[in-house]
GROMACS .gro file of C-alpha atoms in nm:
model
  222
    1UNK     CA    1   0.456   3.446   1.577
    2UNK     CA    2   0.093   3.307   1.576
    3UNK     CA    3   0.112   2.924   1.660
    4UNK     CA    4  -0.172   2.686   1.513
    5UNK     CA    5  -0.323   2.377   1.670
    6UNK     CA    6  -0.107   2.009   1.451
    7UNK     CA    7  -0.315   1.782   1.261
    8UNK     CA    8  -0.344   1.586   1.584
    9UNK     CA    9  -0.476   1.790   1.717
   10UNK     CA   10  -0.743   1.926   1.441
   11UNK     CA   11  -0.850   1.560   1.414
   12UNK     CA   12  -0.926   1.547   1.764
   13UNK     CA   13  -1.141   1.796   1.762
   14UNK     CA   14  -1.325   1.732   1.414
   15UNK     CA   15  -1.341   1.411   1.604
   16UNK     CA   16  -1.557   1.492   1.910
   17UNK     CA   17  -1.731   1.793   1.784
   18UNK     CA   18  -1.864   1.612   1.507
   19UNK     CA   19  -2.002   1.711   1.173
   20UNK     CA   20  -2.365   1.851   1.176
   21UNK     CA   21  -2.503   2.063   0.852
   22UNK     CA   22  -2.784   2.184   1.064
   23UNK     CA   23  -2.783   2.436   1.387
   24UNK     CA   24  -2.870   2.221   1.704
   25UNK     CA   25  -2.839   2.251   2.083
   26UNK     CA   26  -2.545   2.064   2.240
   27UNK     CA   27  -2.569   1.937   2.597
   28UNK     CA   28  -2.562   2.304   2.782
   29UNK     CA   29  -2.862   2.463   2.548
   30UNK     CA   30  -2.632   2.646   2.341
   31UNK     CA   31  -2.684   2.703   1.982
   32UNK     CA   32  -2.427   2.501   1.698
   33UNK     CA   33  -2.335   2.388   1.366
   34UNK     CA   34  -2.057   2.262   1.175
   35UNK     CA   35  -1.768   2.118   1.432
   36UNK     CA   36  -1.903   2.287   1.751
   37UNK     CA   37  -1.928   2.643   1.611
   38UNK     CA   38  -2.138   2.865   1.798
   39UNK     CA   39  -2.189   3.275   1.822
   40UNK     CA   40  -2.449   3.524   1.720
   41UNK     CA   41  -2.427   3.415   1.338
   42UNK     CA   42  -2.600   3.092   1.427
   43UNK     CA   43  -2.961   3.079   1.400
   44UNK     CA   44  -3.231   2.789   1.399
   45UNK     CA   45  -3.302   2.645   1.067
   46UNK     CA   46  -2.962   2.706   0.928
   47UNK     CA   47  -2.738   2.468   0.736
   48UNK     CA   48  -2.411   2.447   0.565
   49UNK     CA   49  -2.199   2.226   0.410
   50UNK     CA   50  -1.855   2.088   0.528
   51UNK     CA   51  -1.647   2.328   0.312
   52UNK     CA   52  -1.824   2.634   0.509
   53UNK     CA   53  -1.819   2.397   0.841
   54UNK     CA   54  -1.401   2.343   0.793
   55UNK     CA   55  -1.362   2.744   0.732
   56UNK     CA   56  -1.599   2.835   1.067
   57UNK     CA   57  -1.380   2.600   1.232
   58UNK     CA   58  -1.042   2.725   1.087
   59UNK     CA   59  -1.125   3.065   1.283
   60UNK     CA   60  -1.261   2.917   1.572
   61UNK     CA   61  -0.935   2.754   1.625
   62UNK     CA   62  -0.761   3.028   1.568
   63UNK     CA   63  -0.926   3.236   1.824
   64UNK     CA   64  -0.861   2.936   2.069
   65UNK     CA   65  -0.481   2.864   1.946
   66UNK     CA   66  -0.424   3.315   2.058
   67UNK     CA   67  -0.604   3.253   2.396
   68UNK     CA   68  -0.361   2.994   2.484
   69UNK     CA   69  -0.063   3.151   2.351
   70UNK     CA   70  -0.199   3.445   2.580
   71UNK     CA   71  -0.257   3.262   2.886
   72UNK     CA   72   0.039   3.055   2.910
   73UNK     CA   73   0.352   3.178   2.972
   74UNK     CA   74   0.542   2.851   2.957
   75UNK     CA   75   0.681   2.652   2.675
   76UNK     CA   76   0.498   2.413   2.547
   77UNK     CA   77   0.563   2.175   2.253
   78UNK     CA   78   0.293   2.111   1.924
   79UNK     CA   79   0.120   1.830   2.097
   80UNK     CA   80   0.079   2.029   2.458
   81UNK     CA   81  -0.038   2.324   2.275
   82UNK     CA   82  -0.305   2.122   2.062
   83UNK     CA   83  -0.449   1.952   2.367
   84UNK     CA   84  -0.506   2.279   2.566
   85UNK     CA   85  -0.650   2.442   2.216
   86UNK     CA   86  -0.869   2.176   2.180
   87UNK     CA   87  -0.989   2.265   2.532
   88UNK     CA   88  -0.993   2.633   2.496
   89UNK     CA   89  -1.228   2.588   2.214
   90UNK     CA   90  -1.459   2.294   2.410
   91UNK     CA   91  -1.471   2.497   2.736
   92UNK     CA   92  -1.376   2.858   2.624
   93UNK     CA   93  -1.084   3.113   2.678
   94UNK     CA   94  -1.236   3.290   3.035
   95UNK     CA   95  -1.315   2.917   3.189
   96UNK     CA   96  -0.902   2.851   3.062
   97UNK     CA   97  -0.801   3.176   3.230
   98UNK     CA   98  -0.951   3.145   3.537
   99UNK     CA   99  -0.813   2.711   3.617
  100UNK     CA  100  -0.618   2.575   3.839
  101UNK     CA  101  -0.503   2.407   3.555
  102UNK     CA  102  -0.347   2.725   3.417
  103UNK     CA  103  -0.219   2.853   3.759
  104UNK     CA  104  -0.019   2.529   3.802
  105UNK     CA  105   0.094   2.475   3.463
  106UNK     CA  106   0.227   2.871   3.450
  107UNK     CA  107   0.403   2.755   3.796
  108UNK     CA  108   0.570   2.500   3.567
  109UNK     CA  109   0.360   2.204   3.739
  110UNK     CA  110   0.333   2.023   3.354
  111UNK     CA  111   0.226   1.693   3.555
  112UNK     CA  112  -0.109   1.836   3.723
  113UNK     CA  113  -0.259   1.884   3.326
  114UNK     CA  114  -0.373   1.573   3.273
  115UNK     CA  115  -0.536   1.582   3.614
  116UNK     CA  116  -0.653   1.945   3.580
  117UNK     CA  117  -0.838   1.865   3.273
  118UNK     CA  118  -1.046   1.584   3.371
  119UNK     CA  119  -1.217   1.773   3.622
  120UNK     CA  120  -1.401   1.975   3.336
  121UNK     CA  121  -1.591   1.696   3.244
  122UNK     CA  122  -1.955   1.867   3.325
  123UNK     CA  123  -2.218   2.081   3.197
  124UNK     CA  124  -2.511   2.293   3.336
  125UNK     CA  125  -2.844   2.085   3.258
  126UNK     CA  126  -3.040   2.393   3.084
  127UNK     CA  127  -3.394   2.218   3.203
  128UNK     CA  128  -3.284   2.211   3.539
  129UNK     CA  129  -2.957   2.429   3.605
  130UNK     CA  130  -2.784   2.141   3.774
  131UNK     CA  131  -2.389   2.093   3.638
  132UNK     CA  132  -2.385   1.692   3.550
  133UNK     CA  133  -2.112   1.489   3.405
  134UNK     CA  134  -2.103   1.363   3.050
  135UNK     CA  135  -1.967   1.076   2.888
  136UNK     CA  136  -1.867   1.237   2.604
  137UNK     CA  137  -1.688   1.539   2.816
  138UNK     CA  138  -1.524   1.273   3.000
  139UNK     CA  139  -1.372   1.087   2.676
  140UNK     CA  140  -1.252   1.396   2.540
  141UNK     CA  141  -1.095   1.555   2.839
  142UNK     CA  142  -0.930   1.183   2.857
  143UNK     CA  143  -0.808   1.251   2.471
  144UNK     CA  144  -0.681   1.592   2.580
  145UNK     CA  145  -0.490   1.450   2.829
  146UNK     CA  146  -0.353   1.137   2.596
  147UNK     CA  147  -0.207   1.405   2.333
  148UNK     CA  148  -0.058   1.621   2.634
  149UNK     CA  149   0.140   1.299   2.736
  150UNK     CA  150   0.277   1.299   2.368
  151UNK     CA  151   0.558   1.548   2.556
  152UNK     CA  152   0.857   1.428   2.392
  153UNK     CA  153   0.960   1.554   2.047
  154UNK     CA  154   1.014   1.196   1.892
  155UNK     CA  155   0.664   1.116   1.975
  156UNK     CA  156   0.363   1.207   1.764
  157UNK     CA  157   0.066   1.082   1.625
  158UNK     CA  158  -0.014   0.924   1.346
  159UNK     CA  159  -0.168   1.171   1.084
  160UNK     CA  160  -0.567   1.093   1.114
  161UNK     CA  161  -0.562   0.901   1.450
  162UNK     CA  162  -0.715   1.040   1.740
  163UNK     CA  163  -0.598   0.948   2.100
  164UNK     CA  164  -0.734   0.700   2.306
  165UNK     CA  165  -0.920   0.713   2.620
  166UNK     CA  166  -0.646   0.599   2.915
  167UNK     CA  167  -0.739   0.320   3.075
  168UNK     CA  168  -0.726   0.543   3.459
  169UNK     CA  169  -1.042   0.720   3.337
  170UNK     CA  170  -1.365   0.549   3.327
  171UNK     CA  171  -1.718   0.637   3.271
  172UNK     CA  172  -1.961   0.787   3.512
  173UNK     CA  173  -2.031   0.465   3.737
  174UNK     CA  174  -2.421   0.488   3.643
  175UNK     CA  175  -2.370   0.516   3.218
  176UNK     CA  176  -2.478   0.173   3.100
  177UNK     CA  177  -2.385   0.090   2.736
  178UNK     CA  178  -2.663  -0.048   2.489
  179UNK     CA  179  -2.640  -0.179   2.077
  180UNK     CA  180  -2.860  -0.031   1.882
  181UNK     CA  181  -3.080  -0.254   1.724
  182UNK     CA  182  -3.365  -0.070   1.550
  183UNK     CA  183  -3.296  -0.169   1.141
  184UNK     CA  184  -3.408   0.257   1.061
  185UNK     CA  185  -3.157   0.305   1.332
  186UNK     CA  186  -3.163   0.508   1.619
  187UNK     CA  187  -3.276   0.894   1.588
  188UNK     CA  188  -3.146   1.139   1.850
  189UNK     CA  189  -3.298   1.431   1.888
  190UNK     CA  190  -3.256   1.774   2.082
  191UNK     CA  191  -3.483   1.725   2.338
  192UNK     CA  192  -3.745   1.480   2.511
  193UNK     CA  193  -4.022   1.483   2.272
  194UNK     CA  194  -4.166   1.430   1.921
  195UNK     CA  195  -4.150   1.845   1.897
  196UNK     CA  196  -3.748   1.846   1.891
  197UNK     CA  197  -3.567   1.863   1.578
  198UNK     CA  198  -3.368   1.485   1.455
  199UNK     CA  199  -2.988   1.597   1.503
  200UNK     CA  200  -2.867   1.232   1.388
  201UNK     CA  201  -2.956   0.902   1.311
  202UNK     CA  202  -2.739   0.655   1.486
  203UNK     CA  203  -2.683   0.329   1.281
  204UNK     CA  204  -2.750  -0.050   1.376
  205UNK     CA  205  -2.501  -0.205   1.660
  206UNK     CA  206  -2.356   0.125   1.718
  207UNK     CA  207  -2.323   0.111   2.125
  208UNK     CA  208  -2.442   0.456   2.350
  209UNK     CA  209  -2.432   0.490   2.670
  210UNK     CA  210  -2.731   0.601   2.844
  211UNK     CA  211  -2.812   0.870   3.124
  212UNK     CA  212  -3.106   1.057   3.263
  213UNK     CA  213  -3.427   0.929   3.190
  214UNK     CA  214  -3.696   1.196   3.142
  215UNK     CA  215  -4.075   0.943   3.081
  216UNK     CA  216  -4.038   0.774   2.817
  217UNK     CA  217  -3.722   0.928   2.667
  218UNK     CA  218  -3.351   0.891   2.788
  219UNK     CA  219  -3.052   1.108   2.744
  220UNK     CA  220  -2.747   0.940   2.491
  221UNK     CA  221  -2.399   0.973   2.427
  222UNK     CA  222  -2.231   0.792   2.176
   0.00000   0.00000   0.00000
């Protein structure tokens, strides 16, 4: 029987995918909309609304929740499922097929996952090629690994929560954290220049945490 990812799960992802009603390019220079849907039906220009964005994202986690019920041939319980769904669908079926984190977790080695999954926590720079670790990959894997912990049946979590970031797993040592200040608030946008499109506008004393700086513009992650 087809399994599906548990409302922990689902939040987690709606959580760190995010809402956008317009096509933009994430962090590797790939095409999405909605909660991290991508493909060939995404275009630039496009935009839909949150009913459309939850159905795209009811498929795309069902194409995620198959891979892993393909891949692993171990038991696993709702909230060890959800976490390795959630990172099917962040990091894709082939990159879940080919881990160490599957090899070892198929040899019944359920302790390595957490570790196993915080070593995806980087993506290829499409200006410059170079693989780089994000802030926000590094929170999430961190969540992931939180909700994999949940192993026991009598422990869940609460409907609408989202795990938190363990304490053993820290930011990149040179992400600094700034308040934004600006009253109009902060706009990110997808790229280094007046040309790229406004993805968001980040509101006052919201904290990011900063990265590359390319002139007068810097890479953010809230």
């Amino acid at each position: 029987m087809a399994r599906t990812i548990n409302q922990a799960g689902l939040d987690l992802v709606k959580h760190f995918e995010g809402f956008y009603a317009q096509t933009y390019l994430c962090p590797a220079g790939v095409l999405t909309i909605g909660y991290g849907h991508t493909g060939r039906d995404v275009v630039l220009g496009q935009c839909i609304d949150q009913r459309e964005a939850e159905a795209l994202l009811r498929e795309d986690m069902e194409a995620a929740c198959a891979a892993v019920q393909r891949l692993v041939t171990v038991e696993l319980n709702d909230n060890q499922f959800a976490a390795l769904a959630s990172f099917c669908f962040n990091c894709g079926s082939g990159n879940l097929g080919v881990s160490t984190l599957l090899k070892k977790l198929n040899h019944e080695d359920y302790d390595a996952v957490p570790g196993e999954l915080a070593r995806w926590s980087k993506a290829t720079d499409p200006a410059t090629g170079v693989k780089r670790t994000l802030p926000g990959l590094v929170r999430r894997r961190a969540a992931e690994a939180e909700l994999w912990l949940l192993s026991s049946e009598s422990e869940s979590v609460e409907e609408g929560a989202v795990p938190s970031m363990p304490q053993r797993l820290e930011p990149p040592a040179d992400s600094v954290r700034y308040e934004v200040i600006a009253r109009s608030g902060l706009k990110l946008r997808g790229g280094p220049g007046q040309e790229y499109e406004t993805l968001e506008v980040l509101a006052p004393q919201q904290l990011v945490a900063t990265g590359r700086q390319r002139g007068e513009w810097v890479e953010v992650d809230k």
